[in-house]
Amino acid sequence: MLSGPVRASILADPWLSGLEWVFCTDIDHALQETASLVILQRASMDLERRVRPTLSTVWAWGGRPDGPESNPQRWVALPGEFCLDVLRDRLLAWLWLQGVCCPCWGALPLAVEVVDGSLSLTSGGKMAALAWEHALVPVGRVGGDVLVRVDTPVHTWLVLGDAAGHGEVAALEAALLALAVVACCRGGSLTAQNMEQLNAFLFARIELHRFVAAVVAEINWASGELRWLNAGLPAVLLFSPGQAPQSYPSSSYPFGVCSNLPATTIHRVAMDRCLQLLIHSDGMTEPAAQQLLSAAIGRCETDPVACSCCVCPSDIALSYTSPVGDDMSCVTFSLPAQRGQEA
């Protein structure tokens, strides 16, 4: 149920016009089509009440009307006015989740890797010779945890995201985070400004009152600096030879909570010594993560010069059962690493 101008814009769009559309003048006609997805340009209580008995998922702009008969399982309330860019990105994420298509980043000067079960893909050019170890264990068939790595000529970005809850709604939002990361990380180093852009991208595209917690880390090979922002995940753990682990808790709201991201703290560390960073979702408790990684470090020979203290605990998550029944993921990488040779 879309207006004439919006229909014309869809049919003129090179990508959207390739999908199968049924344009309807009323909700009853739309539901008779037994569509897997119904798109409403504007929400209303009457429309939601009539959609409630169906199995169709509904995307509706303008919020969910308050009322006892609201249908949170099928009615996806999106903020603000209808936007073609938002529709395009949500459809790409939705179809990607179903295995129908996936993003194509091959034309960009980037190397992209996404790890999340059905969303997993590798696209683009060569990656820096940075060893990163990761594990991801969803509760169900799909989950809301996602790992994203993007390499540019100067930077390597590593992101662990955890959409609220689990299942298909969270998985779609994890896919949207991957799209947001690739869209926002091309502007250079990690700054408050491009994190605000990432937040704005997600706020416009995920359901009202939902959010995606994430740690966004960026390695600047030119300046020799590691930066990261923790937006709503458990503390990031930093390990150095001969030192107690350092803990860096969240310093920002999760992405998508509000339209404007409040003041954030971006941590910076020089890559002038052997470092290991561990990032994990809230499916793993922080004491357990620290204990497991410390044990792995203890089994390794320490050689700060060659940085052979680097640990590759690819089995951390796989050997751990979440006490809270949540999707569980972790990623770890060691620095310094040489940028020269590419993998």
Short mmCIF file of N, CA, C and O in Angstrom, two decimals, residues 73-198:
data_model
loop_
_atom_site.label_atom_id
_atom_site.label_comp_id
_atom_site.label_asym_id
_atom_site.label_seq_id
_atom_site.Cartn_x
_atom_site.Cartn_y
_atom_site.Cartn_z
N GLN A 73 4.71 -9.32 17.00
CA GLN A 73 5.47 -10.36 16.32
C GLN A 73 5.56 -10.13 14.81
O GLN A 73 6.53 -10.51 14.17
N ARG A 74 4.53 -9.55 14.24
CA ARG A 74 4.48 -9.40 12.78
C ARG A 74 4.54 -7.96 12.31
O ARG A 74 4.79 -7.70 11.14
N TRP A 75 4.28 -7.04 13.18
CA TRP A 75 4.20 -5.63 12.80
C TRP A 75 5.53 -4.96 13.14
O TRP A 75 5.89 -4.81 14.30
N VAL A 76 6.28 -4.56 12.13
CA VAL A 76 7.57 -3.90 12.32
C VAL A 76 7.36 -2.40 12.17
O VAL A 76 7.06 -1.92 11.07
N ALA A 77 7.47 -1.67 13.27
CA ALA A 77 7.23 -0.23 13.26
C ALA A 77 8.54 0.50 13.00
O ALA A 77 9.49 0.39 13.78
N LEU A 78 8.58 1.25 11.91
CA LEU A 78 9.79 1.98 11.53
C LEU A 78 9.61 3.46 11.81
O LEU A 78 8.51 4.00 11.66
N PRO A 79 10.67 4.16 12.19
CA PRO A 79 10.54 5.57 12.59
C PRO A 79 10.40 6.50 11.41
O PRO A 79 10.85 6.21 10.30
N GLY A 80 9.76 7.64 11.67
CA GLY A 80 9.72 8.72 10.68
C GLY A 80 8.84 8.45 9.49
O GLY A 80 7.95 7.59 9.50
N GLU A 81 9.12 9.18 8.42
CA GLU A 81 8.36 9.06 7.17
C GLU A 81 9.00 8.00 6.27
O GLU A 81 10.17 7.67 6.40
N PHE A 82 8.19 7.50 5.34
CA PHE A 82 8.67 6.51 4.39
C PHE A 82 9.90 7.03 3.65
O PHE A 82 9.96 8.19 3.25
N CYS A 83 10.90 6.15 3.48
CA CYS A 83 12.15 6.52 2.80
C CYS A 83 12.55 5.38 1.87
O CYS A 83 12.66 4.23 2.31
N LEU A 84 12.80 5.70 0.62
CA LEU A 84 13.15 4.67 -0.36
C LEU A 84 14.50 4.04 -0.04
O LEU A 84 14.69 2.83 -0.22
N ASP A 85 15.45 4.82 0.46
CA ASP A 85 16.76 4.26 0.82
C ASP A 85 16.62 3.25 1.95
O ASP A 85 17.29 2.20 1.94
N VAL A 86 15.79 3.55 2.93
CA VAL A 86 15.57 2.62 4.03
C VAL A 86 14.93 1.34 3.52
O VAL A 86 15.34 0.23 3.89
N LEU A 87 13.94 1.46 2.66
CA LEU A 87 13.28 0.29 2.09
C LEU A 87 14.29 -0.56 1.32
O LEU A 87 14.32 -1.79 1.45
N ARG A 88 15.12 0.08 0.54
CA ARG A 88 16.11 -0.64 -0.27
C ARG A 88 17.06 -1.44 0.63
O ARG A 88 17.32 -2.62 0.38
N ASP A 89 17.56 -0.81 1.69
CA ASP A 89 18.51 -1.50 2.57
C ASP A 89 17.85 -2.61 3.37
O ASP A 89 18.43 -3.69 3.56
N ARG A 90 16.62 -2.38 3.84
CA ARG A 90 15.94 -3.43 4.60
C ARG A 90 15.62 -4.62 3.70
O ARG A 90 15.74 -5.78 4.12
N LEU A 91 15.21 -4.37 2.46
CA LEU A 91 14.94 -5.48 1.55
C LEU A 91 16.20 -6.26 1.23
O LEU A 91 16.17 -7.49 1.15
N LEU A 92 17.32 -5.56 1.04
CA LEU A 92 18.58 -6.26 0.79
C LEU A 92 18.94 -7.15 1.98
O LEU A 92 19.32 -8.32 1.81
N ALA A 93 18.82 -6.62 3.21
CA ALA A 93 19.13 -7.41 4.39
C ALA A 93 18.17 -8.60 4.52
O ALA A 93 18.58 -9.71 4.88
N TRP A 94 16.89 -8.37 4.24
CA TRP A 94 15.86 -9.41 4.35
C TRP A 94 16.13 -10.54 3.35
O TRP A 94 16.08 -11.73 3.69
N LEU A 95 16.45 -10.18 2.11
CA LEU A 95 16.71 -11.19 1.08
C LEU A 95 18.05 -11.89 1.32
O LEU A 95 18.21 -13.07 1.04
N TRP A 96 19.02 -11.14 1.84
CA TRP A 96 20.32 -11.73 2.20
C TRP A 96 20.13 -12.80 3.26
O TRP A 96 20.69 -13.89 3.17
N LEU A 97 19.31 -12.52 4.25
CA LEU A 97 19.04 -13.47 5.32
C LEU A 97 18.39 -14.75 4.80
O LEU A 97 18.63 -15.84 5.31
N GLN A 98 17.59 -14.61 3.74
CA GLN A 98 16.92 -15.77 3.16
C GLN A 98 17.77 -16.49 2.12
O GLN A 98 17.34 -17.50 1.55
N GLY A 99 18.96 -15.98 1.85
CA GLY A 99 19.83 -16.62 0.87
C GLY A 99 19.46 -16.35 -0.56
O GLY A 99 19.94 -17.05 -1.47
N VAL A 100 18.64 -15.33 -0.80
CA VAL A 100 18.20 -15.01 -2.17
C VAL A 100 19.25 -14.17 -2.89
O VAL A 100 19.50 -14.33 -4.08
N CYS A 101 19.88 -13.24 -2.16
CA CYS A 101 20.91 -12.40 -2.75
C CYS A 101 21.80 -11.90 -1.62
O CYS A 101 21.55 -12.17 -0.45
N CYS A 102 22.86 -11.19 -1.97
CA CYS A 102 23.75 -10.64 -0.96
C CYS A 102 24.36 -9.36 -1.49
O CYS A 102 24.31 -9.09 -2.70
N PRO A 103 24.92 -8.54 -0.62
CA PRO A 103 25.54 -7.29 -1.08
C PRO A 103 26.71 -7.57 -2.01
O PRO A 103 27.39 -8.59 -1.90
N CYS A 104 26.95 -6.66 -2.93
CA CYS A 104 28.08 -6.76 -3.86
C CYS A 104 28.97 -5.55 -3.63
O CYS A 104 28.62 -4.43 -4.02
N TRP A 105 30.12 -5.79 -2.99
CA TRP A 105 31.06 -4.71 -2.71
C TRP A 105 32.31 -4.81 -3.57
O TRP A 105 33.31 -4.14 -3.31
N GLY A 106 32.28 -5.65 -4.58
CA GLY A 106 33.48 -5.91 -5.38
C GLY A 106 34.02 -4.68 -6.08
O GLY A 106 35.23 -4.60 -6.37
N ALA A 107 33.17 -3.70 -6.39
CA ALA A 107 33.63 -2.51 -7.10
C ALA A 107 34.31 -1.50 -6.20
O ALA A 107 34.91 -0.53 -6.68
N LEU A 108 34.24 -1.70 -4.87
CA LEU A 108 34.83 -0.75 -3.94
C LEU A 108 36.27 -1.13 -3.62
O LEU A 108 36.63 -2.31 -3.69
N PRO A 109 37.12 -0.17 -3.26
CA PRO A 109 38.51 -0.48 -2.88
C PRO A 109 38.59 -1.03 -1.47
O PRO A 109 39.31 -0.53 -0.62
N LEU A 110 37.83 -2.10 -1.22
CA LEU A 110 37.72 -2.68 0.11
C LEU A 110 37.80 -4.19 0.02
O LEU A 110 37.49 -4.79 -1.01
N ALA A 111 38.23 -4.80 1.11
CA ALA A 111 38.05 -6.23 1.30
C ALA A 111 37.11 -6.40 2.48
O ALA A 111 37.33 -5.82 3.54
N VAL A 112 36.03 -7.15 2.29
CA VAL A 112 34.99 -7.27 3.31
C VAL A 112 34.79 -8.74 3.66
O VAL A 112 34.70 -9.59 2.76
N GLU A 113 34.72 -9.03 4.95
CA GLU A 113 34.36 -10.37 5.41
C GLU A 113 33.27 -10.23 6.47
O GLU A 113 33.40 -9.43 7.40
N VAL A 114 32.19 -10.99 6.30
CA VAL A 114 31.09 -11.01 7.26
C VAL A 114 30.94 -12.44 7.77
O VAL A 114 30.91 -13.39 6.98
N VAL A 115 30.85 -12.59 9.08
CA VAL A 115 30.69 -13.91 9.70
C VAL A 115 29.41 -13.92 10.50
O VAL A 115 29.27 -13.18 11.47
N ASP A 116 28.44 -14.69 10.05
CA ASP A 116 27.18 -14.84 10.78
C ASP A 116 26.32 -15.89 10.10
O ASP A 116 25.27 -15.60 9.54
N GLY A 117 26.78 -17.13 10.10
CA GLY A 117 25.97 -18.22 9.56
C GLY A 117 25.53 -17.95 8.14
O GLY A 117 26.34 -17.86 7.21
N SER A 118 24.22 -17.79 7.94
CA SER A 118 23.67 -17.61 6.59
C SER A 118 24.09 -16.30 5.95
O SER A 118 23.96 -16.13 4.75
N LEU A 119 24.59 -15.34 6.75
CA LEU A 119 25.02 -14.06 6.19
C LEU A 119 26.49 -14.06 5.79
O LEU A 119 26.96 -13.08 5.20
N SER A 120 27.22 -15.11 6.11
CA SER A 120 28.66 -15.11 5.92
C SER A 120 29.04 -14.93 4.46
O SER A 120 28.45 -15.55 3.56
N LEU A 121 30.01 -14.07 4.22
CA LEU A 121 30.52 -13.86 2.87
C LEU A 121 31.88 -13.19 2.93
O LEU A 121 32.26 -12.59 3.93
N THR A 122 32.63 -13.31 1.85
CA THR A 122 33.89 -12.61 1.66
C THR A 122 33.83 -11.94 0.31
O THR A 122 33.46 -12.55 -0.69
N SER A 123 34.17 -10.66 0.27
CA SER A 123 34.01 -9.89 -0.95
C SER A 123 35.14 -8.90 -1.09
O SER A 123 35.64 -8.35 -0.11
N GLY A 124 35.54 -8.63 -2.33
CA GLY A 124 36.49 -7.55 -2.58
C GLY A 124 37.92 -8.00 -2.69
O GLY A 124 38.22 -9.14 -3.05
N GLY A 125 38.85 -7.10 -2.35
CA GLY A 125 40.27 -7.30 -2.57
C GLY A 125 40.97 -8.06 -1.47
O GLY A 125 40.37 -8.83 -0.73
N LYS A 126 42.28 -7.81 -1.35
CA LYS A 126 43.12 -8.53 -0.40
C LYS A 126 43.03 -7.91 0.98
O LYS A 126 42.88 -6.71 1.14
N MET A 127 43.19 -8.78 1.99
CA MET A 127 43.15 -8.33 3.37
C MET A 127 44.56 -8.19 3.93
O MET A 127 45.50 -8.86 3.47
N ALA A 128 44.71 -7.34 4.94
CA ALA A 128 45.98 -7.18 5.62
C ALA A 128 46.35 -8.47 6.33
O ALA A 128 45.50 -9.29 6.67
N ALA A 129 47.64 -8.64 6.57
CA ALA A 129 48.13 -9.85 7.23
C ALA A 129 47.93 -9.74 8.73
O ALA A 129 48.87 -9.71 9.51
N LEU A 130 46.69 -9.64 9.12
CA LEU A 130 46.32 -9.58 10.53
C LEU A 130 45.56 -10.85 10.89
O LEU A 130 44.51 -11.14 10.30
N ALA A 131 46.09 -11.60 11.83
CA ALA A 131 45.42 -12.82 12.25
C ALA A 131 44.33 -12.47 13.26
O ALA A 131 44.62 -11.92 14.32
N TRP A 132 43.11 -12.76 12.90
CA TRP A 132 42.02 -12.57 13.85
C TRP A 132 41.30 -13.90 14.00
O TRP A 132 41.03 -14.60 13.03
N GLU A 133 41.04 -14.25 15.22
CA GLU A 133 40.37 -15.50 15.53
C GLU A 133 38.99 -15.18 16.08
O GLU A 133 38.82 -14.24 16.85
N HIS A 134 38.01 -15.97 15.68
CA HIS A 134 36.64 -15.66 16.08
C HIS A 134 35.82 -16.93 16.19
O HIS A 134 36.17 -17.98 15.63
N ALA A 135 34.76 -16.85 16.92
CA ALA A 135 33.79 -17.93 17.03
C ALA A 135 32.42 -17.32 17.26
O ALA A 135 32.30 -16.27 17.92
N LEU A 136 31.42 -17.94 16.71
CA LEU A 136 30.05 -17.42 16.82
C LEU A 136 29.10 -18.60 16.94
O LEU A 136 29.11 -19.50 16.11
N VAL A 137 28.30 -18.59 18.01
CA VAL A 137 27.39 -19.70 18.30
C VAL A 137 25.99 -19.14 18.54
O VAL A 137 25.69 -18.66 19.63
N PRO A 138 25.11 -19.16 17.53
CA PRO A 138 23.74 -18.68 17.75
C PRO A 138 22.91 -19.68 18.54
O PRO A 138 23.19 -20.88 18.54
N VAL A 139 21.89 -19.17 19.22
CA VAL A 139 21.00 -20.04 19.98
C VAL A 139 20.15 -20.89 19.04
O VAL A 139 19.96 -22.08 19.26
N GLY A 140 19.64 -20.26 17.97
CA GLY A 140 18.78 -20.96 17.03
C GLY A 140 19.42 -21.07 15.66
O GLY A 140 20.64 -21.02 15.50
N ARG A 141 18.57 -21.23 14.64
CA ARG A 141 19.06 -21.35 13.26
C ARG A 141 19.80 -20.10 12.83
O ARG A 141 20.82 -20.17 12.13
N VAL A 142 19.30 -18.94 13.21
CA VAL A 142 19.96 -17.67 12.94
C VAL A 142 20.00 -16.88 14.24
O VAL A 142 19.24 -17.14 15.16
N GLY A 143 20.89 -15.91 14.29
CA GLY A 143 21.01 -15.12 15.52
C GLY A 143 21.37 -13.69 15.23
O GLY A 143 21.55 -13.29 14.07
N GLY A 144 21.48 -12.91 16.31
CA GLY A 144 21.71 -11.49 16.16
C GLY A 144 23.15 -11.06 16.33
O GLY A 144 23.45 -9.87 16.27
N ASP A 145 24.08 -12.01 16.54
CA ASP A 145 25.49 -11.67 16.63
C ASP A 145 26.11 -11.70 15.23
O ASP A 145 25.81 -12.59 14.42
N VAL A 146 27.01 -10.75 14.96
CA VAL A 146 27.65 -10.70 13.65
C VAL A 146 29.06 -10.15 13.82
O VAL A 146 29.33 -9.32 14.69
N LEU A 147 29.99 -10.65 13.02
CA LEU A 147 31.36 -10.15 12.97
C LEU A 147 31.61 -9.59 11.57
O LEU A 147 31.28 -10.24 10.58
N VAL A 148 32.19 -8.40 11.52
CA VAL A 148 32.47 -7.76 10.25
C VAL A 148 33.91 -7.28 10.25
O VAL A 148 34.37 -6.65 11.21
N ARG A 149 34.61 -7.58 9.16
CA ARG A 149 35.97 -7.06 8.97
C ARG A 149 36.03 -6.35 7.62
O ARG A 149 35.56 -6.88 6.62
N VAL A 150 36.60 -5.15 7.62
CA VAL A 150 36.76 -4.37 6.39
C VAL A 150 38.20 -3.88 6.33
O VAL A 150 38.69 -3.25 7.27
N ASP A 151 38.88 -4.17 5.22
CA ASP A 151 40.24 -3.67 5.00
C ASP A 151 40.23 -2.63 3.88
O ASP A 151 39.73 -2.91 2.78
N THR A 152 40.78 -1.45 4.17
CA THR A 152 41.01 -0.42 3.17
C THR A 152 42.53 -0.33 2.97
O THR A 152 43.29 -1.01 3.67
N PRO A 153 43.01 0.50 2.05
CA PRO A 153 44.47 0.59 1.87
C PRO A 153 45.22 1.02 3.13
O PRO A 153 46.41 0.72 3.26
N VAL A 154 44.56 1.72 4.06
CA VAL A 154 45.25 2.26 5.24
C VAL A 154 44.72 1.68 6.54
O VAL A 154 45.45 1.64 7.54
N HIS A 155 43.49 1.21 6.57
CA HIS A 155 42.84 0.84 7.82
C HIS A 155 42.34 -0.60 7.76
O HIS A 155 42.02 -1.13 6.69
N THR A 156 42.25 -1.22 8.92
CA THR A 156 41.50 -2.46 9.09
C THR A 156 40.46 -2.22 10.17
O THR A 156 40.80 -1.78 11.27
N TRP A 157 39.20 -2.51 9.84
CA TRP A 157 38.11 -2.35 10.79
C TRP A 157 37.62 -3.74 11.21
O TRP A 157 37.43 -4.62 10.36
N LEU A 158 37.42 -3.92 12.50
CA LEU A 158 36.85 -5.15 13.04
C LEU A 158 35.68 -4.77 13.94
O LEU A 158 35.83 -3.95 14.84
N VAL A 159 34.54 -5.38 13.68
CA VAL A 159 33.31 -5.03 14.40
C VAL A 159 32.63 -6.30 14.88
O VAL A 159 32.45 -7.25 14.11
N LEU A 160 32.29 -6.33 16.16
CA LEU A 160 31.42 -7.37 16.70
C LEU A 160 30.11 -6.70 17.11
O LEU A 160 30.11 -5.77 17.92
N GLY A 161 29.01 -7.15 16.52
CA GLY A 161 27.70 -6.58 16.83
C GLY A 161 26.77 -7.60 17.44
O GLY A 161 26.86 -8.80 17.15
N ASP A 162 25.88 -7.13 18.28
CA ASP A 162 24.93 -8.00 18.98
C ASP A 162 23.57 -7.30 18.99
O ASP A 162 23.34 -6.41 19.81
N ALA A 163 22.70 -7.68 18.06
CA ALA A 163 21.35 -7.11 18.03
C ALA A 163 20.54 -7.66 19.20
O ALA A 163 20.71 -8.82 19.61
N ALA A 164 19.65 -6.85 19.74
CA ALA A 164 18.85 -7.25 20.89
C ALA A 164 18.07 -8.52 20.59
O ALA A 164 17.47 -8.66 19.52
N GLY A 165 18.08 -9.45 21.53
CA GLY A 165 17.34 -10.71 21.36
C GLY A 165 18.06 -11.65 20.42
O GLY A 165 19.27 -11.56 20.20
N HIS A 166 17.28 -12.57 19.83
CA HIS A 166 17.85 -13.47 18.85
C HIS A 166 16.73 -13.90 17.90
O HIS A 166 15.60 -13.47 18.03
N GLY A 167 17.06 -14.72 16.91
CA GLY A 167 16.07 -15.11 15.91
C GLY A 167 16.15 -14.20 14.69
O GLY A 167 17.10 -13.44 14.49
N GLU A 168 15.10 -14.27 13.85
CA GLU A 168 15.15 -13.62 12.54
C GLU A 168 15.14 -12.09 12.63
O GLU A 168 15.78 -11.42 11.82
N VAL A 169 14.41 -11.52 13.60
CA VAL A 169 14.40 -10.06 13.74
C VAL A 169 15.80 -9.57 14.05
O VAL A 169 16.32 -8.62 13.45
N ALA A 170 16.46 -10.22 15.01
CA ALA A 170 17.81 -9.82 15.38
C ALA A 170 18.79 -10.07 14.23
O ALA A 170 19.71 -9.28 14.00
N ALA A 171 18.61 -11.17 13.50
CA ALA A 171 19.50 -11.49 12.39
C ALA A 171 19.41 -10.44 11.28
O ALA A 171 20.42 -10.06 10.68
N LEU A 172 18.20 -9.96 11.00
CA LEU A 172 18.04 -8.91 10.00
C LEU A 172 18.76 -7.64 10.44
O LEU A 172 19.41 -6.95 9.63
N GLU A 173 18.68 -7.32 11.72
CA GLU A 173 19.36 -6.12 12.21
C GLU A 173 20.87 -6.31 12.21
O GLU A 173 21.62 -5.35 12.02
N ALA A 174 21.34 -7.54 12.40
CA ALA A 174 22.77 -7.82 12.28
C ALA A 174 23.23 -7.58 10.84
O ALA A 174 24.32 -7.03 10.61
N ALA A 175 22.40 -7.98 9.88
CA ALA A 175 22.73 -7.72 8.47
C ALA A 175 22.78 -6.22 8.19
O ALA A 175 23.64 -5.73 7.45
N LEU A 176 21.85 -5.47 8.78
CA LEU A 176 21.85 -4.02 8.60
C LEU A 176 23.10 -3.39 9.21
O LEU A 176 23.65 -2.41 8.67
N LEU A 177 23.58 -3.93 10.34
CA LEU A 177 24.82 -3.42 10.91
C LEU A 177 25.97 -3.63 9.94
O LEU A 177 26.81 -2.74 9.77
N ALA A 178 26.03 -4.80 9.31
CA ALA A 178 27.10 -5.05 8.34
C ALA A 178 27.05 -4.03 7.20
O ALA A 178 28.08 -3.49 6.78
N LEU A 179 25.85 -3.74 6.69
CA LEU A 179 25.71 -2.73 5.64
C LEU A 179 26.16 -1.36 6.15
O LEU A 179 26.82 -0.60 5.43
N ALA A 180 25.81 -1.04 7.40
CA ALA A 180 26.17 0.25 7.97
C ALA A 180 27.68 0.39 8.12
O ALA A 180 28.25 1.46 7.85
N VAL A 181 28.34 -0.68 8.55
CA VAL A 181 29.79 -0.63 8.75
C VAL A 181 30.50 -0.34 7.44
O VAL A 181 31.38 0.52 7.35
N VAL A 182 30.12 -1.06 6.38
CA VAL A 182 30.76 -0.85 5.09
C VAL A 182 30.48 0.55 4.57
O VAL A 182 31.35 1.20 3.98
N ALA A 183 29.27 1.05 4.82
CA ALA A 183 28.92 2.39 4.34
C ALA A 183 29.68 3.48 5.07
O ALA A 183 29.99 4.52 4.49
N CYS A 184 29.99 3.26 6.35
CA CYS A 184 30.55 4.34 7.18
C CYS A 184 32.05 4.29 7.34
O CYS A 184 32.66 5.30 7.72
N CYS A 185 32.69 3.15 7.09
CA CYS A 185 34.11 3.04 7.40
C CYS A 185 34.99 3.52 6.27
O CYS A 185 36.22 3.53 6.40
N ARG A 186 34.41 3.94 5.15
CA ARG A 186 35.23 4.40 4.03
C ARG A 186 35.71 5.82 4.23
O ARG A 186 36.54 6.31 3.47
N GLY A 187 35.23 6.50 5.28
CA GLY A 187 35.59 7.90 5.47
C GLY A 187 36.88 8.13 6.21
O GLY A 187 37.18 9.27 6.56
N GLY A 188 37.68 7.08 6.48
CA GLY A 188 38.94 7.27 7.17
C GLY A 188 38.95 6.64 8.54
O GLY A 188 38.38 5.57 8.75
N SER A 189 39.59 7.31 9.51
CA SER A 189 39.75 6.76 10.84
C SER A 189 38.44 6.79 11.62
O SER A 189 37.51 7.52 11.29
N LEU A 190 38.41 5.99 12.69
CA LEU A 190 37.24 5.95 13.56
C LEU A 190 37.16 7.27 14.33
O LEU A 190 38.06 7.64 15.06
N THR A 191 36.06 7.97 14.14
CA THR A 191 35.83 9.24 14.81
C THR A 191 34.41 9.28 15.36
O THR A 191 33.56 8.46 14.99
N ALA A 192 34.15 10.24 16.24
CA ALA A 192 32.80 10.41 16.75
C ALA A 192 31.83 10.72 15.62
O ALA A 192 30.67 10.31 15.65
N GLN A 193 32.31 11.41 14.59
CA GLN A 193 31.43 11.78 13.48
C GLN A 193 30.96 10.57 12.69
O GLN A 193 29.77 10.44 12.40
N ASN A 194 31.89 9.66 12.32
CA ASN A 194 31.40 8.52 11.54
C ASN A 194 30.66 7.50 12.40
O ASN A 194 29.84 6.73 11.90
N MET A 195 30.87 7.50 13.72
CA MET A 195 30.04 6.68 14.58
C MET A 195 28.62 7.26 14.70
O MET A 195 27.64 6.52 14.80
N GLU A 196 28.51 8.57 14.64
CA GLU A 196 27.19 9.21 14.58
C GLU A 196 26.48 8.84 13.28
O GLU A 196 25.27 8.59 13.26
N GLN A 197 27.24 8.78 12.18
CA GLN A 197 26.66 8.38 10.90
C GLN A 197 26.18 6.93 10.95
O GLN A 197 25.10 6.60 10.43
N LEU A 198 26.97 6.06 11.58
CA LEU A 198 26.56 4.66 11.70
C LEU A 198 25.29 4.55 12.53
O LEU A 198 24.37 3.79 12.19
#
